[in-house]
Short mmCIF file of N, CA and C in Angstrom, two decimals:
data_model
loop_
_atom_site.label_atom_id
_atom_site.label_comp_id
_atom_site.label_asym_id
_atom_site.label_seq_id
_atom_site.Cartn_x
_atom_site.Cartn_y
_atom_site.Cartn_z
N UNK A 1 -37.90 -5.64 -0.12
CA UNK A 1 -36.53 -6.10 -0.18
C UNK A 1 -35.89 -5.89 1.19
N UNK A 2 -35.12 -6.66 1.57
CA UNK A 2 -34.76 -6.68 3.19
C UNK A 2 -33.40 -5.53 2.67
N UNK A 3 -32.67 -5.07 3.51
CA UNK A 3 -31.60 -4.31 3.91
C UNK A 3 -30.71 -5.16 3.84
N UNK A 4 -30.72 -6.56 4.30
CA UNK A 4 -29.35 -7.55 4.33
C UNK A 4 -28.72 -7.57 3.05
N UNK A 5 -29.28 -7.36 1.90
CA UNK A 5 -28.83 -8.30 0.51
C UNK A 5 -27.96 -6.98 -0.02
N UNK A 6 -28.57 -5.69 -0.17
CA UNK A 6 -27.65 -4.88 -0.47
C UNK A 6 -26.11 -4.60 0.43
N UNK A 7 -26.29 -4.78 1.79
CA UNK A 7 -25.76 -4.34 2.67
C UNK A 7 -24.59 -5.69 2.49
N UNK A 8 -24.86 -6.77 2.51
CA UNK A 8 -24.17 -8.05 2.29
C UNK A 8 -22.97 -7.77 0.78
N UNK A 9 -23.85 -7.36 0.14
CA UNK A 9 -23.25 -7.14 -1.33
C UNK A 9 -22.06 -6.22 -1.63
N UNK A 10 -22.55 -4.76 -0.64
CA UNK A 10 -21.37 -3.65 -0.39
C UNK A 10 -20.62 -4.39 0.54
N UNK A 11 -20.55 -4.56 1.56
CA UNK A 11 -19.53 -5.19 2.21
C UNK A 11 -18.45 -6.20 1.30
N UNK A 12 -19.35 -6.84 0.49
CA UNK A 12 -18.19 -7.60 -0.56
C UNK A 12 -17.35 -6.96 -1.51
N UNK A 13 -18.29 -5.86 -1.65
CA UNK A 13 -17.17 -4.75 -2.87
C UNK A 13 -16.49 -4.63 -2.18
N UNK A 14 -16.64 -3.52 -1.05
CA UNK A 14 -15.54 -3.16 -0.24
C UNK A 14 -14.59 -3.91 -0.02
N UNK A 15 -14.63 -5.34 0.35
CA UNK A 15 -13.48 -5.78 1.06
C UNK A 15 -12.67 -6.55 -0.09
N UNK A 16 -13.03 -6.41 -1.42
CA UNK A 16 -12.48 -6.60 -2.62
C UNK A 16 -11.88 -5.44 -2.83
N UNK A 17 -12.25 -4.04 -2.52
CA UNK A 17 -11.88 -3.09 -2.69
C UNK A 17 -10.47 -2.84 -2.02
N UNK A 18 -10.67 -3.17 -0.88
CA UNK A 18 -9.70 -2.81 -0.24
C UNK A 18 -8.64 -4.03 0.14
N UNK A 19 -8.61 -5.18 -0.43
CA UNK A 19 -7.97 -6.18 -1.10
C UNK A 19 -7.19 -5.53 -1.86
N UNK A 20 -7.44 -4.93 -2.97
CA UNK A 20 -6.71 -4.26 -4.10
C UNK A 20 -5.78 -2.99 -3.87
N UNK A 21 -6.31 -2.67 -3.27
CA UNK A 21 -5.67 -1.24 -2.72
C UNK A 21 -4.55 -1.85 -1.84
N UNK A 22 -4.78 -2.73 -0.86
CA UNK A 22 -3.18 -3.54 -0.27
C UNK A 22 -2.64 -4.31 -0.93
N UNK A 23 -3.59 -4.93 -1.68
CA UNK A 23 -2.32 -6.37 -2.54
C UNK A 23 -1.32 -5.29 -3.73
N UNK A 24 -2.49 -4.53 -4.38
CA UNK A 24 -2.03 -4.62 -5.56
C UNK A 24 -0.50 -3.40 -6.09
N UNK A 25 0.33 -3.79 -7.09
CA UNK A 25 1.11 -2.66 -7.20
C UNK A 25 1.11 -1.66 -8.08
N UNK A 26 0.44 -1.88 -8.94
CA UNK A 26 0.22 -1.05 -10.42
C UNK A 26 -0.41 -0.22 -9.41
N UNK A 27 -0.31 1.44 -9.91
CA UNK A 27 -1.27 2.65 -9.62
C UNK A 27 -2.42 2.67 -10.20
N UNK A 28 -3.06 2.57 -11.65
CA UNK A 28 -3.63 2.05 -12.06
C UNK A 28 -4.85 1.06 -11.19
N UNK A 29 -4.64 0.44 -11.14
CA UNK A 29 -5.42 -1.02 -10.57
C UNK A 29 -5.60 -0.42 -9.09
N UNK A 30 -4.90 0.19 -8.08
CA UNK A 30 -5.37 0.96 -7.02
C UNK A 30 -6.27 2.09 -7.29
N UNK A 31 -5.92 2.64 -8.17
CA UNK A 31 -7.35 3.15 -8.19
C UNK A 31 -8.53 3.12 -8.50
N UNK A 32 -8.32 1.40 -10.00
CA UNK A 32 -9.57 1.20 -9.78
C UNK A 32 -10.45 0.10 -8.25
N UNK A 33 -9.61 -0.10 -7.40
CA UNK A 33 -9.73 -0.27 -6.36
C UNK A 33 -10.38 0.68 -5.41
N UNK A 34 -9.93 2.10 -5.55
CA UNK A 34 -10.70 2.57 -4.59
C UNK A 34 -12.01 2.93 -5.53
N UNK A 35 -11.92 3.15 -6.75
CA UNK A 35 -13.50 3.27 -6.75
C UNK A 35 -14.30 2.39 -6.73
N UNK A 36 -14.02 1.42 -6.55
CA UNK A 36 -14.42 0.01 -6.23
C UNK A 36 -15.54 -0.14 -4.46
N UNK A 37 -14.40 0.50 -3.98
CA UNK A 37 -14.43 0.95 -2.15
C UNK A 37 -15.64 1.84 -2.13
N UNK A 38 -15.28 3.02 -3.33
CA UNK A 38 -16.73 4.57 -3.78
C UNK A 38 -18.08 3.52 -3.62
N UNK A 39 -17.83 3.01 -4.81
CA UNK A 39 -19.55 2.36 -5.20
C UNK A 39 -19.66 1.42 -3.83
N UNK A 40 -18.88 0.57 -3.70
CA UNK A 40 -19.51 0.09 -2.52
C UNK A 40 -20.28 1.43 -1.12
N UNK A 41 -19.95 1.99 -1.11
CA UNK A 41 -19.92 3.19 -0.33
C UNK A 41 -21.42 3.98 -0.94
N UNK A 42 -21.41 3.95 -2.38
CA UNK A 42 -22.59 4.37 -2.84
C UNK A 42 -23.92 3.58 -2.67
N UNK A 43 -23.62 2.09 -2.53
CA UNK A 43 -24.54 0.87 -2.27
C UNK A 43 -25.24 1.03 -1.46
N UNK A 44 -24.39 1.30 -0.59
CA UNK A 44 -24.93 1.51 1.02
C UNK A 44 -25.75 2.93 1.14
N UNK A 45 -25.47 3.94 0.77
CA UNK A 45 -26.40 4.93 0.81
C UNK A 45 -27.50 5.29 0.47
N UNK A 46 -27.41 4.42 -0.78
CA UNK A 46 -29.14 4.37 -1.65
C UNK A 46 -29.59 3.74 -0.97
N UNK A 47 -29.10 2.13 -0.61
CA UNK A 47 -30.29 0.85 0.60
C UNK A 47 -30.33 1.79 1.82
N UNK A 48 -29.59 2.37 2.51
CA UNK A 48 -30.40 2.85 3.84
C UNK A 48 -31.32 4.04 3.31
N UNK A 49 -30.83 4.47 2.24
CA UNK A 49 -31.95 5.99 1.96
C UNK A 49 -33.25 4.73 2.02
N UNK A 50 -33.66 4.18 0.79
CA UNK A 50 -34.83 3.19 0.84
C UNK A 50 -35.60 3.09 1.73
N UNK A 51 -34.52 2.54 2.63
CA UNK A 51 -34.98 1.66 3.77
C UNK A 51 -35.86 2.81 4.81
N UNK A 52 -34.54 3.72 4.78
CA UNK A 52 -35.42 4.77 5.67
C UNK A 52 -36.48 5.43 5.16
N UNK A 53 -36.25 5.33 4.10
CA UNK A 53 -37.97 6.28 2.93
C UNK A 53 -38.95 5.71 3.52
N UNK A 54 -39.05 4.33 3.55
CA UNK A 54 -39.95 3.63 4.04
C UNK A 54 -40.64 4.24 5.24
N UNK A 55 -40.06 4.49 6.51
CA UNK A 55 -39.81 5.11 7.74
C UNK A 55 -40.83 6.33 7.68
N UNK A 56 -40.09 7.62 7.35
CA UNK A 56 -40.48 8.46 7.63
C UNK A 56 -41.06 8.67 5.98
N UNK A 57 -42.20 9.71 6.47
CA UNK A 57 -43.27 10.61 6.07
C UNK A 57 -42.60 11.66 4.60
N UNK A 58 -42.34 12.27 5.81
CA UNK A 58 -41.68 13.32 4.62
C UNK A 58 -39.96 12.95 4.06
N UNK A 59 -39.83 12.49 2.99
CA UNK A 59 -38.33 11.81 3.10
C UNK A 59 -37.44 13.32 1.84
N UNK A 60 -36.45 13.48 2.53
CA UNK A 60 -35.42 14.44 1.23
C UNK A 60 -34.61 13.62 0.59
N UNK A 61 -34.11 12.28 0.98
CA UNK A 61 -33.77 11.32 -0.06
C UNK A 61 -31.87 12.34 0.23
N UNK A 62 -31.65 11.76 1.39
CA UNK A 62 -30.27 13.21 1.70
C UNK A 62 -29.14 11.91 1.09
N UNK A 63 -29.67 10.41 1.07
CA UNK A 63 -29.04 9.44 0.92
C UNK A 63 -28.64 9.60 -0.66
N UNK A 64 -29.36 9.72 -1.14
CA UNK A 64 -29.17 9.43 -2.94
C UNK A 64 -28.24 11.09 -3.43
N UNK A 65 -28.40 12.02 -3.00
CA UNK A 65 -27.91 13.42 -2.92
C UNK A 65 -26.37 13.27 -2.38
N UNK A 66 -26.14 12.62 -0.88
CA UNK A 66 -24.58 12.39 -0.88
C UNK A 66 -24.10 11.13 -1.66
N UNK A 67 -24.82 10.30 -2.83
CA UNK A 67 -24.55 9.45 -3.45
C UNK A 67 -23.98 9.86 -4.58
N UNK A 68 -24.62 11.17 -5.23
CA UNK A 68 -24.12 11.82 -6.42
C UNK A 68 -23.02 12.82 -5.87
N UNK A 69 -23.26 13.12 -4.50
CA UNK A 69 -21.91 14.02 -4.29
C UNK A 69 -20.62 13.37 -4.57
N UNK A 70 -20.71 12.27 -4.05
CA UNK A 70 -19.75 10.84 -3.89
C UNK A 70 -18.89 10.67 -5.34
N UNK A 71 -20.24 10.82 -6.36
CA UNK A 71 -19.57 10.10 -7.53
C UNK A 71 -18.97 11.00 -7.80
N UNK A 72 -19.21 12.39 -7.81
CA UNK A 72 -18.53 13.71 -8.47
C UNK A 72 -17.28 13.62 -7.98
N UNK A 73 -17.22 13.71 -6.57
CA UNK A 73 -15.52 13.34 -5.87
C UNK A 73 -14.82 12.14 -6.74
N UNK A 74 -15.35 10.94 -6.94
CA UNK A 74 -14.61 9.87 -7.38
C UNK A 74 -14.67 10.52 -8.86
N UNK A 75 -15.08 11.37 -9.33
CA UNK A 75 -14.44 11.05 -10.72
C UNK A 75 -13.36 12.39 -11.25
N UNK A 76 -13.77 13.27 -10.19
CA UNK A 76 -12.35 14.27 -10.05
C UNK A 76 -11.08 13.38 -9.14
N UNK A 77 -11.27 12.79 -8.47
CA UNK A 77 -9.91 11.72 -7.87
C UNK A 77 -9.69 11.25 -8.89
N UNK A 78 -10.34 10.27 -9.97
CA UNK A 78 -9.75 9.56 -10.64
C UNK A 78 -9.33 10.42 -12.06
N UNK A 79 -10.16 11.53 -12.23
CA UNK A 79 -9.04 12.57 -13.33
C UNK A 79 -7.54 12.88 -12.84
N UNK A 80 -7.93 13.66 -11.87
CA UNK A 80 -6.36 13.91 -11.12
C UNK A 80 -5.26 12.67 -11.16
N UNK A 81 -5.67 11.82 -10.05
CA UNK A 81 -4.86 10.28 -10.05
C UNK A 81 -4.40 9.58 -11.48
N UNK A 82 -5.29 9.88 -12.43
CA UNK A 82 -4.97 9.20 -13.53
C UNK A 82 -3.61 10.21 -14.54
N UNK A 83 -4.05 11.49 -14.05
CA UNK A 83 -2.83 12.78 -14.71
C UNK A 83 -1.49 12.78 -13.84
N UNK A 84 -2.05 11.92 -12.49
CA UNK A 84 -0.95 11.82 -12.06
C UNK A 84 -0.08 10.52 -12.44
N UNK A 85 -0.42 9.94 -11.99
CA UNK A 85 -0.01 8.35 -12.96
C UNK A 85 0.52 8.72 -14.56
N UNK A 86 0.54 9.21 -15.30
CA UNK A 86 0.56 9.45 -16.49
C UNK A 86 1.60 10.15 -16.72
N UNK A 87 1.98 11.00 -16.03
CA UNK A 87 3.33 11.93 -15.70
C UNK A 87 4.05 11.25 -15.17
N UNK A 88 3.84 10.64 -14.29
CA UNK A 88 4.95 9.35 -12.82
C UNK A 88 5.62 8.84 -14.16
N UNK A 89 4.51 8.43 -15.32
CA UNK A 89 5.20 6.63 -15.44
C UNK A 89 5.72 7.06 -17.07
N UNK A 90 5.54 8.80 -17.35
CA UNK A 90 6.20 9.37 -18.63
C UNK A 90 7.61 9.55 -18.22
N UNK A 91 7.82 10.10 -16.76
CA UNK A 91 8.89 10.17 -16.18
C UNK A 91 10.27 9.25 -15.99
N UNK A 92 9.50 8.28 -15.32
CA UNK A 92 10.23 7.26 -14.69
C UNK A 92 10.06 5.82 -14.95
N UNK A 93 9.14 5.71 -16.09
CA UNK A 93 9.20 4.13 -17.04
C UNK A 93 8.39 3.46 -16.30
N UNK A 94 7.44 3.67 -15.40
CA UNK A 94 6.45 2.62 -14.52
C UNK A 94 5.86 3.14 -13.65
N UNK A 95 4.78 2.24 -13.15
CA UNK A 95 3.74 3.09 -12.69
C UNK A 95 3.59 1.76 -11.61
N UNK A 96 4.92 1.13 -11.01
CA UNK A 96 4.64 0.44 -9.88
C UNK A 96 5.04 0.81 -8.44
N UNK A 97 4.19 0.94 -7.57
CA UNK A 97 3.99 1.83 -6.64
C UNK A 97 5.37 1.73 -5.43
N UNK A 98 5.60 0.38 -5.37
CA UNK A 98 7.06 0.11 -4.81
C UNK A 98 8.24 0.46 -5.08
N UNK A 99 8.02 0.38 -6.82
CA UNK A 99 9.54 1.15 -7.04
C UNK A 99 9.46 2.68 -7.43
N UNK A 100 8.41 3.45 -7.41
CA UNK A 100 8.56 4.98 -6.92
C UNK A 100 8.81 5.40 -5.80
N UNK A 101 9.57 6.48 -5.73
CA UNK A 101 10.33 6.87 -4.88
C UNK A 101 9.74 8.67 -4.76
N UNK A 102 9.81 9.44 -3.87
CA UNK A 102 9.63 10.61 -3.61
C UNK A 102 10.83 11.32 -4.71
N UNK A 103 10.20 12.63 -5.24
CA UNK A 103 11.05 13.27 -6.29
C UNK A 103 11.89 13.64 -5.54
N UNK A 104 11.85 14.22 -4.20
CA UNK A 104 12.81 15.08 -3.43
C UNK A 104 14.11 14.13 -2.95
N UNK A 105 14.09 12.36 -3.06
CA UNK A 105 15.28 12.08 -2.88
C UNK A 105 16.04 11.60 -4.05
N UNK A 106 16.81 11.47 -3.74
CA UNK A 106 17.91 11.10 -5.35
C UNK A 106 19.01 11.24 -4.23
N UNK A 107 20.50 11.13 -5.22
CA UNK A 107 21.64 10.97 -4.47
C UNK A 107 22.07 12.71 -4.62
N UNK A 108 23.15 12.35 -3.50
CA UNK A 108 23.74 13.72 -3.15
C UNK A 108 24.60 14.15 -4.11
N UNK A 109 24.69 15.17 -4.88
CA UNK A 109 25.27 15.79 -5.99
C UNK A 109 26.27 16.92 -5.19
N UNK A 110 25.71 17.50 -3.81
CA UNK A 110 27.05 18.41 -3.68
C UNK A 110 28.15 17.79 -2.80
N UNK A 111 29.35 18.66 -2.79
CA UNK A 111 30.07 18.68 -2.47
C UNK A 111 31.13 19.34 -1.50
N UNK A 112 30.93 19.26 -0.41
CA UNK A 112 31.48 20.31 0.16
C UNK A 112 32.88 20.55 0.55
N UNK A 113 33.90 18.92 0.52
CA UNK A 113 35.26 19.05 0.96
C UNK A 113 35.83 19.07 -0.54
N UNK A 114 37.09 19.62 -0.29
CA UNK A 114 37.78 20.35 -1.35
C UNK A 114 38.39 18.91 -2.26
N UNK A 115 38.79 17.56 -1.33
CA UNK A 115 39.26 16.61 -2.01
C UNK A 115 38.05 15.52 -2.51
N UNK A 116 38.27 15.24 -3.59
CA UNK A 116 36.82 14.16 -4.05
C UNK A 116 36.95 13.06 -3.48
N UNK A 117 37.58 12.65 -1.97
CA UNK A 117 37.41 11.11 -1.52
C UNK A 117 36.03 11.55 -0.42
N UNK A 118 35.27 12.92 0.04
CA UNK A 118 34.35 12.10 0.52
C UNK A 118 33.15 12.72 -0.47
N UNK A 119 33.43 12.85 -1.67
CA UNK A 119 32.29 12.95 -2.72
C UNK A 119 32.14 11.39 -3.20
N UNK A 120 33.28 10.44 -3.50
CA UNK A 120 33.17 9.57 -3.80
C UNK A 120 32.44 8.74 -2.72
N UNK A 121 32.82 8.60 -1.24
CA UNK A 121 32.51 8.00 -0.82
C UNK A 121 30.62 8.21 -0.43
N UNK A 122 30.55 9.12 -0.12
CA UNK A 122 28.89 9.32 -0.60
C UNK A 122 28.57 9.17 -1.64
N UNK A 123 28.83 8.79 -3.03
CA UNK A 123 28.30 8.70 -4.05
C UNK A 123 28.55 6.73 -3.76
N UNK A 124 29.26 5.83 -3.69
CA UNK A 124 29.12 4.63 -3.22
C UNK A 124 28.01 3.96 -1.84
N UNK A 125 28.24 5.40 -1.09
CA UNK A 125 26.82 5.32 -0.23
C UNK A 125 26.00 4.58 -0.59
N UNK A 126 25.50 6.47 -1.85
CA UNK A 126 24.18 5.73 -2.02
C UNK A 126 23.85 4.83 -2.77
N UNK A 127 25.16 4.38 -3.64
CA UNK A 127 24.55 3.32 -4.56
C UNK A 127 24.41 1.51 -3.49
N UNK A 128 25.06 1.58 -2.21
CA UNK A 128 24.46 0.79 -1.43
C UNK A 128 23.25 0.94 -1.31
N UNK A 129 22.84 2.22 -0.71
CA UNK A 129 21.46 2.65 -0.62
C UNK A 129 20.46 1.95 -1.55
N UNK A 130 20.63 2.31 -2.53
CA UNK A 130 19.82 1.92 -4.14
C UNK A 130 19.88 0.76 -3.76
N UNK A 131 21.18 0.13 -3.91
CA UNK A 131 20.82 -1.48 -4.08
C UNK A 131 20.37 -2.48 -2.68
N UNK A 132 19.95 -1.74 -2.16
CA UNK A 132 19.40 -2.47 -0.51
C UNK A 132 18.17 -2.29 -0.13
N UNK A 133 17.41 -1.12 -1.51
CA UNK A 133 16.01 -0.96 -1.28
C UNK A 133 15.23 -1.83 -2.50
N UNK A 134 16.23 -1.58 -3.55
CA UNK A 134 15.79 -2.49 -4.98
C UNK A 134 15.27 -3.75 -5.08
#
């Protein structure tokens, strides 16, 4: 078997992979995007292990070994990512990646001058704010 056909093949995951990971907005669907990116990534390690088995004499096969390391990472990313997603979108009604926002901003709640015209006026702030990112 030549090296081109596998090698041709991962390159197509990948760049499907990573198609998804920029187009797409669901969290969800990005990540099954990057494991998309993994296996392609895994493709490639088994065909050059092969290829190189062929090669040398004494082979440890180090290719197929960081192949299973690989998957173990991708499937603790995708436990985590998926507990994370799951909390985001129990939270905040969606799990689309544009309209999450960092927990640490929200609008300004204190107050520091004694009269409420510049509480109000920061509280109209930010609802410009809101509506200019929305």
């Amino acid at each position: 078997m030549h090296l081109a056909y596998p090698a041709v093949l991962s390159a197509l995951l990948f760049c499907t992979g990573l198609y998804g990971v920029l187009a797409r907005r669901n969290a969800i669907l990005v990540l099954m995007s990057v494991e998309l990116m993994l296996n392609a990534v895994n493709l490639n390690l088994v065909a050059f292990d092969v290829w190189l088995s062929r090669a040398a004499i004494e082979t440890l096969h180090s290719g197929q070994a960081l192949t299973l390391f690989t998957i173990a990472i991708a499937a603790a990313e995708i436990g985590i990512g998926l507990a994370i997603v799951l909390a985001v979108h129990r939270n905040r009604g969606t799990s689309d990646i544009d309209r999450l926002r960092d927990s640490a901003e929200g609008p300004d709640d204190s107050d520091d001058s004694d009269d409420g015209s510049h509480g109000a006026a920061a509280t109209a702030e930010a609802a410009e704010k809101a509506e200019a990112t929305a």
